[in-house]
């Protein structure tokens, strides 16, 4: 039996808590278990990117860069991985190349080994700068294909894009199935096709939302996928990933055996379980997201988008319009050139669908983001836009066809000037670039904390406090 151990990326420090508990795991909650996690033998641990950056600054009042450095200190043997939204970095707009390059440089300098880069339209021009920067910094550049369904997304489409990714200088490819749409036998076909088209290692990332994920992994591994993404059981399943321990056990004694120690995994799970129980008690973890949501297969909409939709409609007092909006989403998606639904395209399509239904007339009101998308400012979609909708949204404005960032002048200097008064470390300008308001609030909080500490030290010196 030739051995071909399946490699595993652990997601509990990023995607799992983002998907289940609104990205609220703090650095303090992570650090005590890292030494044990470092002994497992993971291919990598995903610990940064996505919403972690925003949630750290906004809700946890933590510096995300400080978190990364502390995690890196603990993981002596395991590679650290982050998720990176192409030219959007971790934000929601397109940034100039100088910001993208600087972010990659600082991420690697602070401890990231593998950068998973994706674009919500699969427009690979939006990945070029990040891939080049990762290559330059000596990091592993992985390109993730945003997986979706639709007429345009044939096996030939995926094979072609994989080939182009290889030519771009990426080190591996990830199939990023954010909605859990990839069903087991389709995974066999997709992985087989990609393996025909490229020699790059292939990783599969999916979510349990629709209930098929562990079967999908089984078929994908049999078809030759190299790495799978899993989460330790206390924060697995539901809208998160399949459970690490379960996948490890599944492949035990086969050619794909990971060789991981189940006793060690059990100790790690024991550490995270009270955190899960606490989150259930406080309501941070809603038992609803732990179940199977078959609507995601019916409407091909990611779980996170469904819950956003519910809260948007609630705010408008229009919860009765839920099913109407669900049916409008695929129509808007079609008008917009059939993009995958992942941040930020998922928000753009979802919000426009809500407006179309609530206004009683399609595209009577059009969001700023919809206009930008239909002007080509997010890049090229797999199919052309509906010309009538485009005309209604942007009038006679000439859409752009170049790589959107080609039109954005360098902006680091300007950003540095804007935030100079708050700067305590080089990385602060990047926090500010991504989330100007949230980062500024955090900088103020950080400065106030410091003043407090200084005052305490001074008081202690003055004998104001008993020693
Ligand atoms: Co994910």
XYZ file of C-alpha atoms and ligand atoms in Angstrom:
468
model
C 0.000 0.000 0.000
C 1.565 3.293 -1.074
C 1.015 5.806 1.652
C -0.436 9.174 0.773
C -1.365 10.704 4.141
C -4.062 13.335 3.794
C -2.907 16.679 5.141
C -5.063 18.759 7.427
C -5.507 22.476 7.948
C -7.071 23.223 11.335
C -9.559 26.121 11.238
C -10.655 26.467 14.869
C -8.661 29.672 15.343
C -10.236 31.385 12.292
C -13.084 30.070 10.159
C -14.708 27.837 12.785
C -15.240 30.601 15.336
C -16.055 33.087 12.576
C -18.770 30.763 11.277
C -20.260 29.767 14.632
C -19.579 32.421 17.267
C -19.238 35.657 15.292
C -15.400 35.561 15.439
C -15.385 36.241 19.164
C -12.609 33.900 20.308
C -9.998 36.077 22.007
C -6.239 35.676 21.959
C -6.360 34.866 25.662
C -8.676 31.953 24.884
C -6.339 30.668 22.169
C -2.912 30.842 23.772
C -3.111 28.152 26.501
C -3.794 25.347 23.991
C -1.333 26.283 21.261
C 1.538 24.199 22.601
C -0.597 21.054 22.330
C -1.954 22.026 18.926
C 1.608 22.459 17.733
C 2.255 18.749 18.433
C -0.593 17.398 16.283
C 1.202 17.479 12.939
C -1.198 19.742 11.080
C -0.257 20.839 7.587
C -1.186 24.327 8.794
C -3.329 26.211 11.277
C -5.564 28.910 9.859
C -5.561 31.679 12.425
C -5.882 35.064 10.750
C -7.750 36.937 8.052
C -11.401 36.971 7.168
C -13.348 38.677 9.901
C -10.758 38.078 12.650
C -9.063 41.386 12.000
C -12.246 43.454 12.116
C -13.697 41.627 15.129
C -10.434 41.930 17.089
C -10.334 45.696 16.704
C -14.064 46.334 16.896
C -15.373 43.979 19.567
C -12.450 42.472 21.437
C -10.336 45.647 21.589
C -7.282 43.629 20.625
C -4.535 44.451 18.196
C -4.736 41.753 15.487
C -1.007 42.087 14.779
C -0.205 41.456 18.433
C -2.415 38.365 18.288
C -0.525 37.078 15.266
C 2.837 37.563 16.965
C 1.689 35.752 20.099
C 0.273 32.842 18.102
C 3.505 32.623 16.122
C 5.500 32.415 19.364
C 3.524 29.336 20.356
C 3.537 27.471 17.041
C 7.154 26.434 16.701
C 6.576 23.604 14.212
C 3.285 24.359 12.501
C 2.734 26.680 9.561
C 0.346 29.557 10.068
C -2.204 30.366 7.409
C -4.371 33.360 6.637
C -7.250 34.210 4.309
C -6.734 37.193 2.028
C -9.363 38.784 -0.209
C -7.154 39.659 -3.198
C -7.131 43.344 -3.995
C -9.641 43.917 -1.136
C -7.051 42.547 1.359
C -9.374 42.027 4.357
C -11.555 45.024 3.633
C -14.427 45.738 1.318
C -12.989 48.000 -1.361
C -10.181 47.725 -3.868
C -6.851 48.991 -2.535
C -3.873 50.380 -4.414
C -1.068 47.926 -5.079
C 1.274 49.576 -2.573
C -1.139 48.796 0.284
C -1.612 45.199 -0.870
C 2.146 44.686 -1.100
C 2.802 46.236 2.295
C 0.075 44.155 3.930
C 1.537 40.942 2.544
C 5.024 41.987 3.646
C 3.898 42.730 7.216
C 1.734 39.591 7.464
C 4.728 37.431 6.605
C 7.055 39.427 8.859
C 4.664 38.891 11.779
C 4.359 35.139 11.271
C 2.158 34.079 8.341
C 3.546 31.215 6.220
C 0.672 30.444 3.849
C -1.567 33.102 2.287
C -4.836 31.892 0.799
C -5.877 34.506 -1.728
C -9.268 34.708 -3.414
C -11.443 37.067 -5.427
C -15.204 37.155 -5.208
C -15.550 37.201 -9.004
C -12.707 34.725 -9.651
C -11.134 37.501 -11.706
C -7.542 36.413 -11.371
C -6.230 39.860 -12.312
C -7.340 40.845 -8.797
C -4.958 38.234 -7.343
C -1.814 39.125 -9.256
C -0.369 41.710 -6.886
C -0.946 39.624 -3.755
C 0.560 36.503 -5.338
C 3.590 38.403 -6.562
C 4.068 39.956 -3.122
C 3.744 36.580 -1.385
C 6.326 35.081 -3.745
C 8.650 37.977 -3.027
C 8.309 37.563 0.752
C 8.961 33.835 0.508
C 5.458 32.886 1.646
C 3.367 30.098 0.145
C 0.813 31.689 -2.212
C -2.337 29.633 -2.419
C -5.093 30.768 -4.764
C -8.615 29.875 -3.793
C -11.310 29.420 -6.397
C -14.622 30.705 -5.119
C -16.756 27.652 -5.828
C -20.248 28.190 -7.110
C -22.876 26.662 -9.373
C -24.343 28.024 -12.604
C -24.327 27.570 -16.377
C -20.901 29.115 -16.762
C -19.218 26.966 -14.138
C -18.443 23.825 -16.139
C -15.550 21.478 -15.428
C -13.774 23.113 -18.390
C -14.159 26.500 -16.703
C -12.494 25.211 -13.523
C -9.767 23.396 -15.459
C -8.956 26.499 -17.461
C -8.764 28.772 -14.446
C -6.576 26.248 -12.581
C -4.130 26.262 -15.473
C -4.005 30.049 -15.457
C -3.411 30.063 -11.700
C -0.477 27.713 -12.111
C 0.969 30.018 -14.785
C 0.601 32.981 -12.405
C 3.089 31.502 -9.957
C 0.781 30.230 -7.230
C 2.076 27.364 -5.075
C -1.239 25.555 -4.599
C -4.947 25.781 -5.356
C -7.843 25.683 -2.954
C -11.436 24.931 -3.864
C -13.219 27.364 -1.564
C -16.768 26.160 -1.112
C -18.079 28.796 1.287
C -21.724 27.725 1.015
C -21.325 23.951 1.206
C -22.606 23.475 -2.361
C -20.066 20.878 -3.442
C -21.769 17.478 -3.125
C -19.743 14.261 -2.852
C -19.889 12.865 -6.387
C -19.361 16.312 -7.894
C -16.238 16.561 -5.734
C -14.931 13.397 -7.402
C -15.451 14.955 -10.823
C -14.037 18.349 -9.874
C -10.907 17.077 -8.146
C -10.236 14.597 -10.971
C -10.603 17.371 -13.541
C -8.323 19.772 -11.646
C -5.706 17.052 -11.212
C -5.730 16.566 -15.002
C -5.222 20.255 -15.547
C -2.543 21.165 -12.984
C 0.319 19.667 -11.002
C -0.224 22.056 -8.104
C -1.388 20.565 -4.776
C -5.155 20.904 -4.337
C -6.809 21.763 -1.040
C -10.534 21.595 -0.325
C -12.354 23.996 1.971
C -16.033 23.521 2.638
C -18.706 24.169 5.232
C -21.107 21.699 6.838
C -24.117 23.965 6.219
C -25.898 21.631 3.835
C -24.910 18.473 5.733
C -22.795 16.765 3.065
C -19.326 18.062 3.891
C -17.650 14.999 5.417
C -18.882 12.806 2.557
C -17.580 15.391 0.124
C -14.170 15.208 1.811
C -14.182 11.411 1.589
C -14.839 11.460 -2.148
C -12.387 14.307 -2.742
C -9.633 12.496 -0.868
C -10.279 9.319 -2.840
C -10.023 11.428 -6.013
C -6.609 12.706 -4.966
C -7.142 15.973 -3.107
C -4.037 16.769 -1.037
C -5.284 18.830 1.911
C -8.653 19.268 3.671
C -9.816 21.937 6.121
C -11.335 20.723 9.386
C -12.195 22.140 12.807
C -11.834 20.549 16.247
C -15.208 19.048 17.186
C -16.396 21.641 19.769
C -16.575 24.227 16.975
C -17.198 21.925 14.003
C -20.277 21.066 11.902
C -23.208 23.350 11.237
C -21.987 26.427 9.395
C -18.391 25.444 10.285
C -16.121 22.674 8.910
C -16.251 18.884 9.373
C -14.675 17.744 12.652
C -10.942 17.094 12.679
C -11.194 14.000 14.918
C -13.862 12.440 12.693
C -11.898 12.873 9.479
C -8.735 11.570 11.171
C -10.616 8.453 12.308
C -12.200 8.002 8.881
C -8.831 7.620 7.178
C -7.149 5.573 9.937
C -5.521 2.400 8.619
C -5.907 3.447 4.997
C -3.356 4.835 2.588
C -4.604 8.286 3.632
C -3.916 7.781 7.379
C -2.900 11.103 8.972
C -1.023 9.421 11.807
C -2.506 11.953 14.262
C -2.824 10.948 17.920
C -6.519 10.791 18.872
C -5.641 11.139 22.574
C -3.910 14.411 21.903
C -6.853 15.580 19.792
C -9.191 14.619 22.648
C -7.192 16.778 25.066
C -7.447 19.708 22.664
C -11.196 19.157 22.270
C -11.531 19.063 26.078
C -9.942 22.491 26.173
C -12.350 24.018 23.669
C -15.557 22.348 24.934
C -16.193 24.723 27.878
C -15.848 27.579 25.411
C -18.568 26.029 23.255
C -20.796 25.417 26.303
C -20.337 28.982 27.473
C -21.185 30.321 23.995
C -24.358 28.233 23.983
C -25.306 29.554 27.399
C -24.788 33.213 26.498
C -26.510 32.818 23.123
C -23.348 33.667 21.196
C -23.670 30.205 19.665
C -27.165 29.755 18.278
C -28.121 26.036 18.183
C -29.893 26.790 14.896
C -26.610 27.165 13.022
C -25.533 23.720 14.228
C -28.168 21.927 12.194
C -28.517 21.114 8.516
C -29.735 23.998 6.400
C -30.985 22.462 3.175
C -32.138 25.845 1.878
C -28.540 26.638 1.124
C -28.668 23.902 -1.553
C -32.054 25.030 -2.835
C -31.128 28.694 -3.163
C -27.340 28.276 -3.471
C -26.884 31.002 -0.921
C -24.189 30.827 1.794
C -25.473 30.402 5.347
C -24.045 33.740 6.486
C -25.935 35.507 3.723
C -29.207 33.909 4.812
C -28.811 35.193 8.360
C -27.862 38.685 7.090
C -30.983 38.639 4.986
C -33.179 37.820 7.942
C -31.736 40.702 9.983
C -31.971 43.183 7.075
C -35.646 42.324 6.585
C -36.315 42.453 10.324
C -34.912 46.002 10.466
C -37.325 47.005 7.721
C -40.237 45.212 9.365
C -40.529 43.092 6.234
C -39.828 39.579 7.425
C -42.783 38.329 5.387
C -40.793 39.117 2.234
C -38.133 36.491 3.041
C -39.090 33.968 0.355
C -39.655 36.673 -2.247
C -36.126 37.956 -1.611
C -34.712 34.430 -1.718
C -36.187 34.055 -5.199
C -34.919 37.461 -6.257
C -31.303 36.673 -5.318
C -30.641 34.290 -8.252
C -32.262 36.779 -10.650
C -30.015 39.616 -9.470
C -27.042 37.279 -9.623
C -27.870 36.497 -13.249
C -28.204 40.220 -14.123
C -24.799 40.770 -12.508
C -22.973 38.194 -14.648
C -23.505 35.153 -12.380
C -20.741 35.809 -9.819
C -19.996 33.458 -6.929
C -21.686 34.647 -3.736
C -18.920 35.401 -1.273
C -17.791 38.605 0.446
C -18.248 41.193 -0.965
C -20.381 40.009 -3.956
C -22.759 38.207 -1.576
C -23.542 41.472 0.239
C -23.921 43.401 -3.030
C -26.316 40.897 -4.575
C -28.200 40.286 -1.312
C -28.773 43.952 -0.515
C -29.886 44.700 -4.082
C -32.335 41.788 -3.989
C -33.838 43.205 -0.781
C -34.177 46.660 -2.388
C -35.746 45.232 -5.538
C -38.417 43.476 -3.510
C -39.099 46.253 -1.002
C -39.272 48.999 -3.659
C -41.795 47.000 -5.623
C -39.834 47.715 -8.785
C -36.567 46.099 -9.797
C -33.544 48.454 -9.764
C -35.690 51.464 -8.916
C -33.144 52.023 -6.151
C -29.593 50.866 -6.803
C -26.861 50.724 -4.153
C -23.492 52.401 -4.585
C -21.851 48.970 -4.535
C -24.164 47.651 -7.251
C -23.248 50.614 -9.432
C -19.553 49.982 -8.824
C -19.930 46.299 -9.706
C -21.873 47.107 -12.893
C -19.203 49.688 -13.787
C -16.549 46.959 -13.725
C -14.925 48.337 -10.598
C -14.761 44.906 -8.946
C -13.434 43.246 -12.089
C -14.807 40.964 -14.726
C -17.644 38.511 -14.154
C -17.809 35.118 -15.819
C -20.791 36.196 -17.934
C -21.671 39.662 -19.241
C -23.942 41.949 -17.211
C -27.562 42.319 -18.293
C -27.240 45.444 -20.500
C -30.659 46.842 -19.548
C -29.935 46.559 -15.838
C -26.482 48.031 -16.335
C -27.961 50.993 -18.222
C -30.615 51.560 -15.559
C -27.966 51.512 -12.817
C -25.090 53.506 -14.306
C -26.681 55.366 -17.230
C -24.255 56.305 -19.961
C -21.162 55.994 -17.789
C -18.452 54.056 -19.587
C -17.673 50.821 -17.666
C -14.026 49.985 -17.084
C -12.493 46.814 -18.514
C -8.944 46.972 -17.146
C -7.739 45.482 -13.845
C -9.545 47.819 -11.405
C -6.443 48.539 -9.298
C -4.674 49.919 -12.372
C -6.811 53.011 -11.864
C -6.019 53.412 -8.156
C -2.957 55.560 -7.426
C -0.616 54.565 -4.593
C -2.176 55.542 -1.292
C 0.148 54.489 1.546
C 1.651 57.956 2.004
C -1.748 59.564 2.244
C -2.920 56.948 4.762
C 0.252 57.389 6.842
C -0.424 61.115 7.075
C -4.043 60.656 8.048
C -3.265 58.410 10.983
C 0.174 59.684 12.028
C -0.972 60.874 15.464
C -2.023 57.325 16.460
C 0.947 55.405 15.180
C 2.716 53.121 17.655
C 3.962 50.456 15.216
C 4.432 50.245 11.419
C 1.468 47.900 11.084
C -0.999 50.455 12.460
C -1.320 52.143 9.066
C -2.586 48.869 7.629
C -5.217 48.471 10.342
C -6.263 52.013 9.542
C -6.311 51.383 5.775
C -8.692 48.466 6.187
C -11.047 49.841 8.824
C -10.480 53.580 9.213
C -13.188 54.260 11.797
C -12.898 51.043 13.758
C -9.095 51.277 13.854
C -9.202 54.902 15.011
C -11.587 53.960 17.824
C -9.196 51.185 18.766
C -6.176 53.516 18.695
C -8.001 55.905 21.038
C -8.878 53.033 23.369
C -5.272 51.816 23.288
C -3.940 55.291 24.103
C -6.425 55.640 26.981
C -5.411 52.259 28.394
C -1.796 53.329 28.303
C -2.535 56.574 30.129
C -4.392 54.531 32.737
C -1.442 52.170 33.220
C 1.020 55.085 33.393
C -1.149 56.781 35.987
C -1.314 53.587 38.058
C 2.449 53.178 37.936
C 2.901 56.822 38.997
C 0.369 56.414 41.824
C 2.144 53.298 43.028
C 5.433 55.150 43.020
C 3.785 57.915 45.028
C 2.558 55.387 47.529
C -1.102 55.909 46.726
C -1.648 52.153 46.700
C -0.513 49.709 49.351
C 2.339 47.615 47.960
Co -14.859 29.259 4.988
